[in-house]
Amino acid sequence: INRRLSAVGVHEALKVYTWMVKQHLMRFIVI
């Protein structure tokens, strides 16, 4: 169990999550 690896995984997951939220909000605003 590598603490650094898990931290990077969490960071990547957060980046993907925020990107998905931004895409959803943009689509909602356009419509």
Coordinates of N, CA and C in Angstrom, one line a residue:
I1 N 0.9 -1.2 0.0 CA 0.0 0.0 0.0 C 0.9 1.2 0.0
N2 N 0.8 2.0 -1.1 CA 1.7 3.2 -1.2 C 0.8 4.4 -1.0
R3 N 1.2 5.2 0.0 CA 0.5 6.4 0.3 C 0.5 7.4 -0.8
R4 N 1.7 7.6 -1.4 CA 1.8 8.5 -2.5 C 0.9 8.1 -3.7
L5 N 0.9 6.8 -4.0 CA 0.1 6.3 -5.2 C -1.4 6.6 -4.9
S6 N -1.8 6.3 -3.7 CA -3.3 6.5 -3.4 C -3.6 8.0 -3.5
A7 N -2.7 8.9 -3.0 CA -2.9 10.3 -3.1 C -3.0 10.8 -4.5
V8 N -2.2 10.2 -5.4 CA -2.2 10.6 -6.8 C -3.5 10.1 -7.4
G9 N -4.0 8.9 -7.0 CA -5.2 8.4 -7.5 C -6.4 9.3 -7.1
V10 N -6.4 9.7 -5.8 CA -7.4 10.6 -5.4 C -7.4 11.9 -6.2
H11 N -6.2 12.5 -6.4 CA -6.1 13.7 -7.1 C -6.6 13.5 -8.6
E12 N -6.3 12.4 -9.2 CA -6.7 12.2 -10.6 C -8.3 12.0 -10.6
A13 N -8.8 11.3 -9.6 CA -10.2 11.1 -9.5 C -10.9 12.5 -9.3
L14 N -10.4 13.3 -8.5 CA -11.0 14.7 -8.3 C -10.9 15.5 -9.6
K15 N -9.8 15.4 -10.4 CA -9.7 16.1 -11.6 C -10.8 15.6 -12.6
V16 N -11.0 14.3 -12.7 CA -12.0 13.7 -13.6 C -13.4 14.2 -13.1
Y17 N -13.6 14.1 -11.8 CA -14.9 14.5 -11.3 C -15.3 15.9 -11.6
T18 N -14.3 16.8 -11.3 CA -14.6 18.3 -11.6 C -14.8 18.5 -13.1
W19 N -14.0 17.8 -13.9 CA -14.2 17.9 -15.4 C -15.6 17.5 -15.8
M20 N -16.1 16.4 -15.2 CA -17.4 15.9 -15.5 C -18.5 16.9 -15.1
V21 N -18.3 17.5 -13.9 CA -19.2 18.5 -13.4 C -19.2 19.7 -14.3
K22 N -18.1 20.1 -14.7 CA -18.0 21.3 -15.6 C -18.7 21.0 -16.9
Q23 N -18.5 19.8 -17.5 CA -19.1 19.5 -18.8 C -20.6 19.5 -18.6
H24 N -21.1 18.9 -17.5 CA -22.5 18.8 -17.2 C -23.1 20.2 -17.1
L25 N -22.4 21.1 -16.3 CA -22.9 22.5 -16.1 C -22.9 23.2 -17.5
M26 N -21.9 23.1 -18.3 CA -21.8 23.8 -19.6 C -23.0 23.3 -20.4
R27 N -23.3 22.0 -20.5 CA -24.4 21.5 -21.3 C -25.7 22.1 -20.8
F28 N -25.8 22.1 -19.4 CA -27.1 22.6 -18.8 C -27.3 24.1 -19.2
I29 N -26.2 24.9 -19.1 CA -26.3 26.3 -19.4 C -26.6 26.5 -20.9
V30 N -26.0 25.7 -21.8 CA -26.2 25.9 -23.2 C -27.7 25.6 -23.5
I31 N -28.2 24.6 -22.9 CA -29.6 24.2 -23.1 C -30.5 25.2 -22.3

